[in-house]
XYZ file of C-alpha atoms in Angstrom:
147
model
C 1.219 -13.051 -25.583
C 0.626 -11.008 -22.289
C -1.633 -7.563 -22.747
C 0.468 -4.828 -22.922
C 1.120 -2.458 -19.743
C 0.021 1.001 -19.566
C 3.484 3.415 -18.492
C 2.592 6.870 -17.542
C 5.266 9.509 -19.329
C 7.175 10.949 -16.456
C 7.863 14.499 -18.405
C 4.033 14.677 -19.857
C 1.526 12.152 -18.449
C 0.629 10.555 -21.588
C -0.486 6.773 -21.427
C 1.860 4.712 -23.193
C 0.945 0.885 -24.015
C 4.578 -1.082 -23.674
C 4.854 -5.175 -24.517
C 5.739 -6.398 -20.671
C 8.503 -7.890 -23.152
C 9.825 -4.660 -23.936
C 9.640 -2.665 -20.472
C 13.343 -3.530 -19.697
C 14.078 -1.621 -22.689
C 12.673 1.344 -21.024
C 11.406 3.086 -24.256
C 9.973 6.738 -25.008
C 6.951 8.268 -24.935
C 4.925 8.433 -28.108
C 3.885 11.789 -27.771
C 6.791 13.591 -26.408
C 9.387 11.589 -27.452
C 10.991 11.563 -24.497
C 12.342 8.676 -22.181
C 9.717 6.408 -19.859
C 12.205 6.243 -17.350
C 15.007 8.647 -16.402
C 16.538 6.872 -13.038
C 15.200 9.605 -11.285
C 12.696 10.096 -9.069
C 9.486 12.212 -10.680
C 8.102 15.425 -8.881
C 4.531 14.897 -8.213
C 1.142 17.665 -8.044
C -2.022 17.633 -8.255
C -2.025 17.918 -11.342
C -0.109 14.260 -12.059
C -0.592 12.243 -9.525
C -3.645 10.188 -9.897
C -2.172 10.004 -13.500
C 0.761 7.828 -11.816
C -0.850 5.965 -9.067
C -3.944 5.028 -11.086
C -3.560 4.969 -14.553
C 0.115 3.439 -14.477
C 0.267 -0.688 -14.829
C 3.624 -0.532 -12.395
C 3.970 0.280 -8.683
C 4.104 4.233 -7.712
C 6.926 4.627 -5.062
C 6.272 8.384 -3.162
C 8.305 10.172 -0.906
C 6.452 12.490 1.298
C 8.977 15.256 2.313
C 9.774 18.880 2.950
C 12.540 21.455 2.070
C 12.652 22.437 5.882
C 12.420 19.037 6.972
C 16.396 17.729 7.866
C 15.915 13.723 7.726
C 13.687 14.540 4.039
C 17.361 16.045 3.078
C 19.350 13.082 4.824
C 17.262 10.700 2.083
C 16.622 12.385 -0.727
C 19.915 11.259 -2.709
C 19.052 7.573 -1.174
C 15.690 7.931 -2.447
C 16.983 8.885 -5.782
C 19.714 6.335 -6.092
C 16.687 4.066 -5.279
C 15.064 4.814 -8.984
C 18.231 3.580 -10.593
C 17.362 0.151 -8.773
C 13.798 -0.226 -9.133
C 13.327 1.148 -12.690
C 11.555 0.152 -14.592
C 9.393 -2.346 -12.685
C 8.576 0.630 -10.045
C 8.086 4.106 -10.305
C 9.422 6.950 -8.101
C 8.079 9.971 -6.899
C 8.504 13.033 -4.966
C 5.723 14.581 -3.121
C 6.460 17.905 -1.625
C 3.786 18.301 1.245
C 4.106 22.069 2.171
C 3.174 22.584 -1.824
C 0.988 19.582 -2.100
C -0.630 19.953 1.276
C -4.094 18.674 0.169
C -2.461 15.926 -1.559
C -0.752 15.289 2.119
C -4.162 15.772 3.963
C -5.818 13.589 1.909
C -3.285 10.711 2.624
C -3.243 11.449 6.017
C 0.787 12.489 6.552
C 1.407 13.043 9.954
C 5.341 12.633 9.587
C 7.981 13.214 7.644
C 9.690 11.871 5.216
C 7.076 8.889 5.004
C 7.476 6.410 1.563
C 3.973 5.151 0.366
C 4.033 2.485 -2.372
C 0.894 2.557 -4.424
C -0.753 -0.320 -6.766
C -3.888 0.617 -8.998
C -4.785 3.530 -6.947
C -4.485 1.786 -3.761
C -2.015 2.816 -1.278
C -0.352 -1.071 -0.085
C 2.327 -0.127 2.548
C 3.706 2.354 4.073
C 6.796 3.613 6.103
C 7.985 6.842 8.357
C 11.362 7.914 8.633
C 14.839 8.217 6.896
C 15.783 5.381 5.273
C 19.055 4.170 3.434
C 18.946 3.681 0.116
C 19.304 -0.446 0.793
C 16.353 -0.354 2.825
C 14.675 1.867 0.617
C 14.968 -1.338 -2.183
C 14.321 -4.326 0.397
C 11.453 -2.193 1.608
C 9.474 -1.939 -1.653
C 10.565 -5.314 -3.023
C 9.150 -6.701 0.139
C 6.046 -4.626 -0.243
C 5.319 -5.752 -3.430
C 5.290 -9.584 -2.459
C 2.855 -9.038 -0.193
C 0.542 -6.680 -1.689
């Protein structure tokens, strides 16, 4: 029987241990009771982020954006139509740099919107500009196969 994979609660970043069996049935939290997955993209801090990208067995998804910033606005509901597709094998997340600038700085952000898919902690690929919400999917899925 495969090990069970570690899901980080989107609404309170408790570690949940889910069968790989069971993660299309998306589940809830044990603590707060509330669902793994929501088909929507989840607003990331300081505070929760390494939670996500490191403690999470599945792939962290982030969109680097700004409220100002026109093409971030173009794909935002791309980027959330995106989570629909890619739950629960991937996980979605916003990143708002003019809040989370040291989170920005410390990725090295230089342009906006910019998607960053992250395994284990690791940043694998990564891609500038507005993107459909197609190419948002083939993207990632492509990603994954090679990282």
């Amino acid at each position: 029987m495969p090990d069970p994979m570690i899901l980080v609660c989107p609404h309170c970043t408790t570690a949940n241990r889910v069968p790989q069996a069971k993660l299309a049935e998306r589940g809830t939290c044990g603590r707060c009771g509330r669902p793994l997955f929501t088909a929507h993209p989840v607003t990331l801090t300081a505070a929760n982020f390494d939670a996500h990208a490191s403690r999470s067995d599945i792939p962290l998804l982030v969109d680097f954006w700004a409220s100002w910033c026109g093409p971030c606005r173009t794909m935002a509901p791309a980027f959330e139509a995106a989570a629909a597709q890619l739950e629960p094998y991937v996980r979605l997340g916003k990143l708002d740099t003019e809040n989370e600038q040291a989170l920005a700085g410390r990725f090295g952000i230089r342009s906006i919107p910019t998607i960053a898919l992250f395994a284990k902690g690791r940043e694998v690929a990564r891609q500038s500009g507005a993107m459909p919400v197609n190419a948002i999917v083939a993207w990632t899925r492509q990603a994954l196969t090679r990282g």
